[in-house]
Tab-separated table of C-alpha atoms in Angstrom:
chain	number	residue	atom	x	y	z
A	21	MET	CA	-5.740	17.156	-18.588
A	22	GLN	CA	-6.696	20.801	-17.670
A	23	GLY	CA	-5.464	21.880	-21.079
A	24	SER	CA	-7.807	19.410	-22.784
A	25	LEU	CA	-10.822	20.738	-20.888
A	26	GLN	CA	-9.904	24.349	-21.746
A	27	SER	CA	-9.643	23.520	-25.453
A	28	ILE	CA	-13.127	21.983	-25.357
A	29	ARG	CA	-14.533	25.060	-23.631
A	30	ASP	CA	-12.910	27.378	-26.232
A	31	LEU	CA	-14.346	25.349	-29.099
A	32	ILE	CA	-17.907	25.597	-27.644
A	33	THR	CA	-17.525	29.369	-26.990
A	34	VAL	CA	-16.297	30.234	-30.513
A	35	HIS	CA	-19.135	28.540	-32.329
A	36	ILE	CA	-22.065	28.890	-29.910
A	37	ASP	CA	-23.690	31.806	-31.785
A	38	GLN	CA	-23.920	29.623	-34.910
A	39	LEU	CA	-25.847	26.866	-33.239
A	40	ARG	CA	-29.566	26.260	-32.905
A	41	PRO	CA	-31.074	25.381	-29.450
A	42	LYS	CA	-31.287	21.703	-30.420
A	43	HIS	CA	-27.593	21.671	-31.327
A	44	ILE	CA	-26.688	23.432	-28.095
A	45	GLY	CA	-28.406	20.646	-26.157
A	46	TYR	CA	-26.462	18.030	-28.028
A	47	GLY	CA	-23.220	19.916	-27.394
A	48	VAL	CA	-23.835	20.109	-23.670
A	49	ILE	CA	-24.481	16.376	-23.470
A	50	GLY	CA	-21.336	15.730	-25.480
A	51	LEU	CA	-19.285	17.990	-23.218
A	52	VAL	CA	-20.511	16.300	-20.073
A	53	SER	CA	-19.686	12.882	-21.540
A	54	ILE	CA	-16.184	13.939	-22.494
A	55	VAL	CA	-15.475	15.478	-19.069
A	56	TRP	CA	-16.784	12.277	-17.360
A	57	ILE	CA	-14.455	10.097	-19.502
A	58	LEU	CA	-11.425	12.350	-18.870
A	59	ASN	CA	-12.080	12.378	-15.124
A	60	LEU	CA	-12.223	8.579	-15.095
A	61	ALA	CA	-8.916	8.380	-16.917
A	62	LEU	CA	-7.331	10.856	-14.478
A	63	ASN	CA	-8.538	8.950	-11.405
A	64	LYS	CA	-7.282	5.692	-12.883
A	65	THR	CA	-3.876	7.258	-13.513
A	66	LYS	CA	-3.698	8.520	-9.902
A	67	ALA	CA	-4.661	5.116	-8.530
A	68	GLN	CA	-2.007	3.380	-10.561
A	69	ALA	CA	0.601	5.822	-9.444
A	70	SER	CA	-0.186	5.356	-5.746
A	71	PRO	CA	2.448	3.140	-4.056
A	72	ARG	CA	0.026	2.174	-1.280
A	73	ARG	CA	-1.849	-0.158	-3.592
A	74	ASN	CA	1.094	-2.593	-3.598
A	75	THR	CA	2.775	-1.690	-0.302
A	76	PRO	CA	0.841	-2.779	2.803
A	77	ASP	CA	0.952	-0.233	5.652
A	78	LEU	CA	2.524	-2.035	8.589
A	79	GLU	CA	2.027	0.753	11.079
A	80	ARG	CA	-1.731	0.987	10.636
A	81	PRO	CA	-3.546	-0.551	13.649
A	82	ALA	CA	-5.973	-3.462	13.420
A	83	SER	CA	-8.390	-3.146	10.522
A	84	ARG	CA	-12.005	-1.918	10.677
A	85	ASN	CA	-13.557	-5.136	9.350
A	86	GLY	CA	-14.166	-6.722	12.735
A	87	ASP	CA	-10.639	-7.376	13.970
A	88	LYS	CA	-11.035	-4.900	16.799
A	89	ALA	CA	-14.077	-6.803	18.096
A	90	ARG	CA	-12.346	-10.207	17.755
A	91	ARG	CA	-10.796	-11.329	21.059
A	92	PRO	CA	-7.108	-12.259	20.866
A	93	GLY	CA	-6.671	-15.966	20.161
A	94	GLU	CA	-10.176	-16.193	18.706
A	95	TRP	CA	-10.718	-16.832	14.984
A	96	ILE	CA	-14.124	-17.090	13.281
A	97	PRO	CA	-13.786	-19.014	10.029
A	98	VAL	CA	-14.149	-16.836	6.948
A	99	ASN	CA	-16.071	-17.833	3.787
A	100	PHE	CA	-13.208	-17.261	1.391
A	101	GLU	CA	-11.895	-19.396	-1.480
A	102	ARG	CA	-8.654	-18.726	-3.255
A	103	PRO	CA	-9.314	-17.875	-6.932
A	104	PRO	CA	-8.437	-20.795	-9.279
A	105	ALA	CA	-4.840	-20.641	-10.521
A	106	GLU	CA	-3.965	-20.405	-14.223
A	107	PRO	CA	-1.475	-22.987	-15.445
A	108	TYR	CA	2.110	-21.754	-15.438
A	109	PRO	CA	2.860	-20.860	-19.050
A	110	ASP	CA	4.916	-23.570	-20.765
A	111	TRP	CA	6.134	-24.997	-17.440
A	112	ASP	CA	8.445	-27.943	-17.817
A	113	ILE	CA	10.193	-29.889	-15.007
A	114	HIS	CA	13.443	-30.022	-17.000
A	115	ASN	CA	13.502	-26.653	-18.764
A	116	THR	CA	11.762	-24.077	-16.588
A	117	LYS	CA	14.641	-22.130	-14.947
A	118	PRO	CA	14.540	-20.660	-11.459
A	119	LEU	CA	13.425	-17.019	-11.457
A	120	PRO	CA	16.426	-14.691	-11.184
A	121	TYR	CA	15.800	-13.002	-7.881
A	122	ARG	CA	18.569	-10.510	-7.037
A	123	PRO	CA	16.970	-8.533	-4.140
A	124	PHE	CA	19.833	-6.169	-3.373
A	125	LYS	CA	20.048	-2.468	-4.212
A	126	TYR	CA	22.340	0.475	-4.444
A	127	GLY	CA	21.971	3.088	-1.743
A	128	PRO	CA	21.373	2.860	2.066
A	129	TYR	CA	20.186	-0.419	3.547
A	130	TYR	CA	16.850	0.124	5.301
A	131	ILE	CA	15.458	-2.355	7.835
A	132	THR	CA	11.867	-3.003	6.800
A	133	MET	CA	9.589	-5.977	6.127
A	134	GLY	CA	9.482	-4.922	2.512
A	135	LEU	CA	6.051	-6.323	1.808
A	136	ARG	CA	4.261	-6.172	-1.589
A	137	SER	CA	1.010	-7.684	-2.790
A	138	MET	CA	1.008	-11.181	-4.200
A	139	LYS	CA	-0.928	-12.431	-7.254
A	140	TRP	CA	-2.762	-15.679	-6.336
A	141	ASP	CA	-1.420	-17.534	-9.351
A	142	GLU	CA	2.110	-17.028	-8.043
A	143	TRP	CA	1.717	-18.485	-4.567
A	144	ILE	CA	4.132	-21.378	-5.095
A	145	GLU	CA	7.093	-21.320	-7.522
A	146	LEU	CA	8.436	-24.589	-8.946
A	147	ASP	CA	11.161	-25.001	-11.544
A	148	ASN	CA	13.707	-27.409	-12.988
A	149	GLN	CA	15.375	-27.714	-9.610
A	150	PHE	CA	12.324	-29.458	-8.218
A	151	LEU	CA	13.715	-32.991	-8.229
A	152	LYS	CA	16.931	-31.897	-6.447
A	153	TYR	CA	14.989	-30.109	-3.717
A	154	HIS	CA	12.568	-33.009	-3.434
A	155	SER	CA	15.454	-35.463	-2.937
A	156	ASP	CA	17.174	-33.188	-0.416
A	157	LYS	CA	13.955	-32.850	1.553
A	158	ALA	CA	13.252	-36.606	1.495
A	159	ARG	CA	16.775	-37.258	2.799
A	160	ARG	CA	16.369	-34.645	5.538
A	161	ILE	CA	13.021	-36.117	6.588
A	162	GLU	CA	14.604	-39.539	6.842
A	163	GLU	CA	17.659	-38.319	8.771
A	164	ARG	CA	16.159	-35.648	11.082
A	165	GLY	CA	12.418	-36.284	11.264
A	166	ALA	CA	10.671	-34.231	13.940
A	167	LYS	CA	13.736	-31.902	14.317
A	168	CYS	CA	12.716	-30.469	10.953
A	169	CYS	CA	8.977	-31.212	10.610
A	170	LYS	CA	6.543	-30.854	13.524
A	171	THR	CA	2.931	-29.894	14.330
A	172	ALA	CA	1.618	-29.012	17.786
A	173	PRO	CA	-1.778	-30.601	18.608
A	174	GLU	CA	-3.536	-27.245	18.633
A	175	ALA	CA	-2.150	-26.522	15.170
A	176	TYR	CA	-3.141	-29.813	13.541
A	177	ASP	CA	-6.313	-28.431	11.839
A	178	GLY	CA	-4.352	-25.567	10.393
A	179	ALA	CA	-1.642	-27.874	9.044
A	180	VAL	CA	-4.305	-30.051	7.368
A	181	GLU	CA	-5.928	-26.979	5.929
A	182	LEU	CA	-2.583	-25.929	4.424
A	183	LEU	CA	-2.137	-29.418	2.961
A	184	GLU	CA	-5.640	-29.265	1.448
A	185	GLU	CA	-4.822	-25.801	-0.092
A	186	LEU	CA	-1.722	-27.169	-1.713
A	187	CYS	CA	-3.535	-30.216	-3.048
A	188	ASP	CA	-6.050	-27.865	-4.685
A	189	TYR	CA	-3.592	-25.265	-6.001
A	190	LEU	CA	-0.754	-27.404	-7.382
A	191	PRO	CA	-2.720	-29.366	-9.990
A	192	GLN	CA	-4.178	-26.113	-11.242
A	193	ARG	CA	-0.861	-24.336	-11.554
A	194	TYR	CA	1.384	-27.293	-12.555
A	195	PRO	CA	-0.906	-29.805	-14.324
A	196	SER	CA	2.099	-31.659	-15.893
A	197	LEU	CA	3.486	-32.450	-12.459
A	198	TYR	CA	0.419	-32.866	-10.275
A	199	ARG	CA	-3.046	-34.424	-10.650
A	200	LYS	CA	-5.827	-34.065	-8.126
A	201	SER	CA	-7.281	-37.421	-6.963
A	202	ALA	CA	-10.363	-38.443	-5.064
A	203	ILE	CA	-8.269	-38.803	-1.923
A	204	GLY	CA	-5.624	-36.181	-2.369
A	205	ILE	CA	-2.950	-35.583	-5.013
A	206	ASP	CA	-0.623	-37.611	-7.272
A	207	ASN	CA	2.852	-36.640	-8.373
A	208	LEU	CA	2.994	-37.581	-12.044
A	209	VAL	CA	6.849	-37.519	-12.161
A	210	THR	CA	7.889	-39.304	-8.962
A	211	GLY	CA	4.865	-41.588	-8.802
A	212	GLU	CA	4.015	-40.597	-5.232
A	213	LYS	CA	0.315	-40.676	-4.217
A	214	PHE	CA	-0.779	-38.614	-1.210
A	215	ASN	CA	-3.918	-39.594	0.767
A	216	ILE	CA	-4.961	-36.538	2.726
A	217	ILE	CA	-8.426	-37.749	3.905
A	218	GLU	CA	-7.499	-40.868	5.817
A	219	SER	CA	-7.336	-40.668	9.617
A	220	PRO	CA	-4.781	-40.699	10.942
A	221	LEU	CA	-2.592	-39.400	8.144
A	222	VAL	CA	0.350	-41.657	7.243
A	223	GLU	CA	2.699	-38.869	8.427
A	224	ASP	CA	2.690	-35.425	9.935
A	225	PRO	CA	0.667	-33.039	7.648
A	226	MET	CA	3.567	-30.543	7.490
A	227	THR	CA	5.878	-33.311	6.307
A	228	MET	CA	3.434	-34.271	3.573
A	229	ALA	CA	3.114	-30.584	2.509
A	230	ALA	CA	6.916	-30.276	2.400
A	231	ARG	CA	7.200	-33.147	-0.012
A	232	LEU	CA	4.989	-31.336	-2.527
A	233	ILE	CA	6.944	-28.096	-3.025
A	234	GLN	CA	10.393	-26.607	-2.934
A	235	ASP	CA	9.567	-24.149	-0.126
A	236	ASP	CA	10.001	-24.515	3.564
A	237	LEU	CA	6.790	-23.863	5.526
A	238	ALA	CA	5.845	-22.276	8.859
A	239	LEU	CA	2.465	-21.727	10.509
A	240	MET	CA	1.853	-19.048	13.084
A	241	PHE	CA	-1.164	-19.112	15.431
A	242	GLU	CA	-2.552	-16.398	17.653
A	243	ARG	CA	-3.026	-17.255	21.328
A	244	PRO	CA	-5.118	-15.368	23.933
A	245	ASP	CA	-2.173	-13.125	24.847
A	246	GLY	CA	-2.421	-11.681	21.345
A	247	GLN	CA	0.985	-12.991	20.193
A	248	TYR	CA	1.558	-15.297	17.252
A	249	TYR	CA	3.337	-18.538	17.905
A	250	LEU	CA	5.260	-20.912	15.653
A	251	LEU	CA	3.235	-24.135	16.206
A	252	ALA	CA	3.781	-26.010	12.959
A	253	GLY	CA	6.662	-26.107	10.542
A	254	ALA	CA	8.578	-27.959	7.843
A	255	ILE	CA	11.982	-26.261	7.961
A	256	LEU	CA	14.199	-28.638	5.850
A	257	LEU	CA	16.439	-26.290	3.882
A	258	PRO	CA	17.002	-23.299	6.270
A	259	GLY	CA	20.748	-22.772	5.946
A	260	PHE	CA	21.202	-20.937	9.239
A	261	TRP	CA	18.426	-21.794	11.750
A	262	ARG	CA	16.727	-24.808	13.311
A	263	LEU	CA	13.032	-25.416	13.820
A	264	GLU	CA	13.663	-27.138	17.158
A	265	ASP	CA	15.219	-23.909	18.516
A	266	LYS	CA	12.231	-21.732	17.546
A	267	PHE	CA	9.231	-24.110	17.850
A	268	GLY	CA	6.603	-22.825	20.239
A	269	MET	CA	8.103	-19.323	20.444
A	270	PRO	CA	6.101	-16.136	19.875
A	271	LEU	CA	6.980	-14.051	16.836
A	272	SER	CA	8.835	-11.460	18.902
A	273	GLU	CA	11.057	-13.992	20.651
A	274	ILE	CA	11.855	-15.744	17.366
A	275	HIS	CA	13.345	-12.478	16.118
A	276	THR	CA	15.013	-11.328	19.337
A	277	SER	CA	16.612	-14.755	20.027
A	278	GLY	CA	18.004	-14.636	16.504
A	279	ASP	CA	19.434	-11.110	16.961
A	280	VAL	CA	17.460	-9.828	13.966
A	281	PRO	CA	18.789	-6.221	13.446
A	282	GLY	CA	16.411	-3.405	14.401
A	283	PHE	CA	13.503	-5.711	15.333
A	284	LYS	CA	12.520	-4.006	18.589
A	285	GLU	CA	13.035	-0.473	17.285
A	286	LYS	CA	11.810	-0.716	13.670
A	287	LEU	CA	9.874	-3.876	13.038
A	288	GLU	CA	8.015	-5.239	16.097
A	289	LYS	CA	5.132	-2.751	16.218
A	290	GLY	CA	4.401	-2.857	12.504
A	291	MET	CA	4.747	-6.667	12.296
A	292	THR	CA	2.386	-7.190	15.278
A	293	ASN	CA	-0.253	-4.919	13.610
A	294	PHE	CA	0.191	-6.667	10.309
A	295	PHE	CA	-0.303	-10.160	11.739
A	296	ARG	CA	-3.363	-9.041	13.691
A	297	ARG	CA	-5.143	-7.581	10.677
A	298	VAL	CA	-4.033	-9.732	7.661
A	299	GLN	CA	-7.012	-11.229	5.938
A	300	PRO	CA	-7.327	-14.419	3.838
A	301	SER	CA	-8.002	-12.330	0.714
A	302	ASN	CA	-4.760	-10.255	0.930
A	303	PRO	CA	-1.565	-12.341	0.478
A	304	VAL	CA	1.792	-10.624	0.387
A	305	LEU	CA	5.406	-11.287	-0.637
A	306	ARG	CA	8.826	-10.267	0.561
A	307	ASN	CA	12.436	-11.039	-0.478
A	308	ASN	CA	15.699	-11.045	1.372
A	309	TYR	CA	19.191	-12.418	0.860
A	310	PHE	CA	22.277	-13.759	2.592
A	311	LEU	CA	25.798	-14.746	1.595
A	312	GLN	CA	27.023	-18.273	2.422
A	313	VAL	CA	30.619	-19.621	2.250
A	314	ASP	CA	29.827	-23.249	1.515
A	315	SER	CA	27.620	-24.995	-1.054
A	316	ASP	CA	25.180	-26.881	1.229
A	317	LEU	CA	21.627	-25.735	0.540
A	318	ALA	CA	20.149	-27.511	3.584
A	319	TRP	CA	22.602	-26.407	6.279
A	320	SER	CA	25.591	-24.045	6.114
A	321	HIS	CA	28.225	-26.167	7.806
A	322	SER	CA	30.615	-23.210	7.732
A	323	ILE	CA	28.797	-21.792	10.857
A	324	GLY	CA	29.068	-25.118	12.743
A	325	ASP	CA	27.563	-28.565	12.963
A	326	GLU	CA	23.765	-28.561	12.816
A	327	ASP	CA	23.422	-30.411	16.109
A	328	SER	CA	26.060	-28.402	18.045
A	329	ASP	CA	25.285	-25.702	20.567
A	330	GLY	CA	27.835	-23.151	19.497
A	331	ILE	CA	26.817	-22.195	16.007
A	332	GLY	CA	27.454	-18.850	14.387
A	333	TRP	CA	29.480	-16.921	11.868
A	334	PHE	CA	32.391	-16.766	14.336
A	335	THR	CA	33.168	-20.410	13.494
A	336	ALA	CA	33.349	-19.808	9.714
A	337	GLU	CA	36.718	-19.824	7.992
A	338	LYS	CA	37.663	-16.281	7.158
A	339	ASN	CA	37.882	-15.177	3.514
A	340	ARG	CA	37.562	-18.535	1.833
A	341	ALA	CA	38.144	-18.517	-1.918
A	342	VAL	CA	35.317	-16.898	-3.833
A	343	GLN	CA	34.474	-20.236	-5.464
A	344	HIS	CA	32.902	-21.140	-2.045
A	345	HIS	CA	30.721	-18.049	-1.908
A	346	TRP	CA	27.023	-18.548	-2.649
A	347	LEU	CA	24.072	-16.155	-2.781
A	348	ARG	CA	21.124	-17.376	-0.736
A	349	SER	CA	18.026	-15.481	-1.946
A	350	GLU	CA	14.720	-16.062	-0.185
A	351	ARG	CA	11.273	-15.412	-1.535
A	352	GLN	CA	8.656	-15.554	1.233
A	353	SER	CA	4.870	-15.404	0.931
A	354	LEU	CA	2.475	-14.717	3.773
A	355	ARG	CA	-1.223	-15.454	3.800
A	356	ARG	CA	-3.916	-16.267	6.317
A	357	LEU	CA	-5.851	-19.518	6.039
A	358	PRO	CA	-9.640	-18.894	6.200
A	359	ARG	CA	-10.747	-21.825	8.326
A	360	SER	CA	-8.103	-22.014	11.051
A	361	GLY	CA	-6.854	-18.405	10.943
A	362	ALA	CA	-3.240	-19.606	10.776
A	363	VAL	CA	-0.718	-17.316	9.105
A	364	VAL	CA	1.331	-19.303	6.568
A	365	PHE	CA	4.908	-18.526	5.631
A	366	THR	CA	6.312	-20.161	2.561
A	367	ILE	CA	10.100	-19.753	2.287
A	368	ARG	CA	11.568	-20.556	-1.129
A	369	THR	CA	15.361	-20.421	-1.246
A	370	TYR	CA	17.183	-19.725	-4.516
A	371	PHE	CA	20.833	-20.798	-4.255
A	372	HIS	CA	23.498	-19.644	-6.689
A	373	PRO	CA	27.296	-19.487	-6.798
A	374	VAL	CA	28.479	-15.915	-6.666
A	375	THR	CA	30.795	-16.651	-9.548
A	376	GLU	CA	27.790	-17.444	-11.682
A	377	ILE	CA	25.565	-14.473	-10.895
A	378	ALA	CA	28.570	-12.040	-11.176
A	379	LYS	CA	28.533	-12.752	-14.925
A	380	GLU	CA	25.166	-10.997	-15.194
A	381	PRO	CA	25.158	-7.350	-16.274
A	382	TYR	CA	25.158	-4.905	-13.356
A	383	VAL	CA	24.953	-7.617	-10.653
A	384	PRO	CA	28.577	-7.542	-9.266
A	385	GLY	CA	28.517	-3.753	-8.888
A	386	ARG	CA	25.105	-3.704	-7.302
A	387	LEU	CA	25.877	-6.575	-4.909
A	388	ALA	CA	29.185	-5.022	-3.795
A	389	ALA	CA	27.422	-1.699	-3.151
A	390	ALA	CA	24.692	-3.450	-1.174
A	391	VAL	CA	27.161	-5.382	1.006
A	392	ARG	CA	29.110	-2.162	1.752
A	393	SER	CA	25.819	-0.390	2.686
A	394	TRP	CA	25.008	-2.662	5.617
A	395	GLY	CA	25.111	-1.021	9.075
A	396	ASP	CA	27.210	-2.644	11.778
A	397	ASP	CA	24.249	-4.604	13.184
A	398	VAL	CA	23.219	-5.974	9.768
A	399	ALA	CA	26.840	-6.761	8.904
A	400	ARG	CA	27.206	-8.848	12.130
A	401	TYR	CA	23.888	-10.611	11.406
A	402	LYS	CA	24.918	-11.500	7.880
A	403	GLY	CA	28.532	-12.454	8.772
A	404	ARG	CA	30.212	-9.862	6.554
A	405	GLU	CA	33.484	-9.846	8.522
A	406	ARG	CA	34.123	-13.486	7.557
A	407	TYR	CA	34.029	-13.033	3.769
A	408	GLN	CA	34.043	-9.321	2.814
A	409	GLU	CA	37.677	-8.955	1.701
A	410	THR	CA	37.580	-11.832	-0.805
A	411	LEU	CA	34.030	-11.150	-1.950
A	412	LEU	CA	34.354	-7.454	-2.471
A	413	GLU	CA	37.689	-7.703	-4.262
A	414	TYR	CA	36.149	-10.188	-6.697
A	415	LEU	CA	32.932	-8.248	-7.239
A	416	ASP	CA	34.807	-4.997	-7.822
A	417	LYS	CA	37.024	-6.683	-10.387
A	418	MET	CA	34.019	-8.175	-12.178
A	419	HIS	CA	32.234	-4.798	-12.190
A	420	GLU	CA	35.303	-3.049	-13.625
A	421	GLU	CA	35.537	-5.621	-16.444
A	422	GLN	CA	31.852	-5.114	-17.335
A	423	VAL	CA	32.361	-1.348	-17.468
A	424	LYS	CA	35.480	-1.788	-19.578
A	425	ASN	CA	33.496	-3.990	-21.961
A	426	GLY	CA	30.882	-1.271	-22.527
A	427	LEU	CA	28.371	-1.582	-19.630
A	428	GLU	CA	26.387	1.631	-19.497
A	429	ILE	CA	25.982	2.475	-15.787
A	430	ASP	CA	23.318	5.083	-16.365
A	431	LYS	CA	21.031	2.563	-17.991
A	432	GLU	CA	20.859	0.094	-15.086
A	433	GLU	CA	17.391	1.127	-13.976
A	434	GLU	CA	16.147	0.207	-17.468
A	435	ALA	CA	17.720	-3.272	-17.213
A	436	HIS	CA	15.889	-4.620	-14.172
A	437	THR	CA	13.234	-3.967	-11.545
A	438	PHE	CA	13.271	-5.124	-7.938
A	439	PRO	CA	13.526	-7.832	-6.804
A	440	TYR	CA	15.246	-9.114	-10.005
């Protein structure tokens, strides 16, 4: 950029004695215009290069836009409307494949929230697994009811607001699956019709919301003590945790009771600040992953019966055959609802046999390196001791075969970007 400006100055200097006053004036105007355009381009380049545009700062205290003046537990409705969603390109309930999230990396494993900005069009992801998830959820609602779907009285308005948001968004994004009606929304494939304006609703609003999408859902509400509490949820396909254990807990206790690694030391302060200041206009995403040694999407029976007290990785059969190993990849979105102030978690689980994803270029080597990078606390949390010998032996073998067949290790960064 500096070289370009110097060349322009040299050109003006060399020929200035040949110009008339009128021409000099035109030259000055032209020079100013060129400098202005170049500066705009330079500033745009710097802005695009800045990682802070897409990485929310968790440690920053409450924002300057009125949050400091807002008393804990008090929310003043905000005049915000989500931008209309564009239809998902060529979406088809039979042919649109799940997105290939592979959110594991080479190098050290860092304990962070890992937030990035979300595009509004991409709030909810549906694919050709919709009917399977829909069936699994319906079965779980029938079998377990309020153990999986529940709304506290104080959270009811927020749950209804979430349901209204979904009924507005889904027909815009997936018009071949959903149609907005005068009273709610119609599923054009299953034939279900949802009335969201009658009072009382035919079932819990979180249950109705769960039937519309493949995600699990959780709503957090701030109370006067400044903490955010889980007061509404539809947790039907969780794998390793139960809504009934966490319902009514503050955010901090949810994580400490679940022995989340590094929460007190590395996550609690930043997470508290983030929840306090997150605004309806700034949704975010995060991804994480687990390994599972059985094929049940809804509940991993390898860690114990869902209704038993003593559940945990210690009950899992050690080093089961690799055919029983599955990757459980979660894509979570977080946004604040403008009317109620509730913070919404959507939790979409992508579930794949390890033997399938290990056929993908670079994946077995990268996953093996990631599993080995876990610290002791993360390894305990993710149950590594119960499956590492079988899993790592298989992944190493698959990686070696890929290299033998011509895989170019130094080109991996060109082949994918996080979280794929």
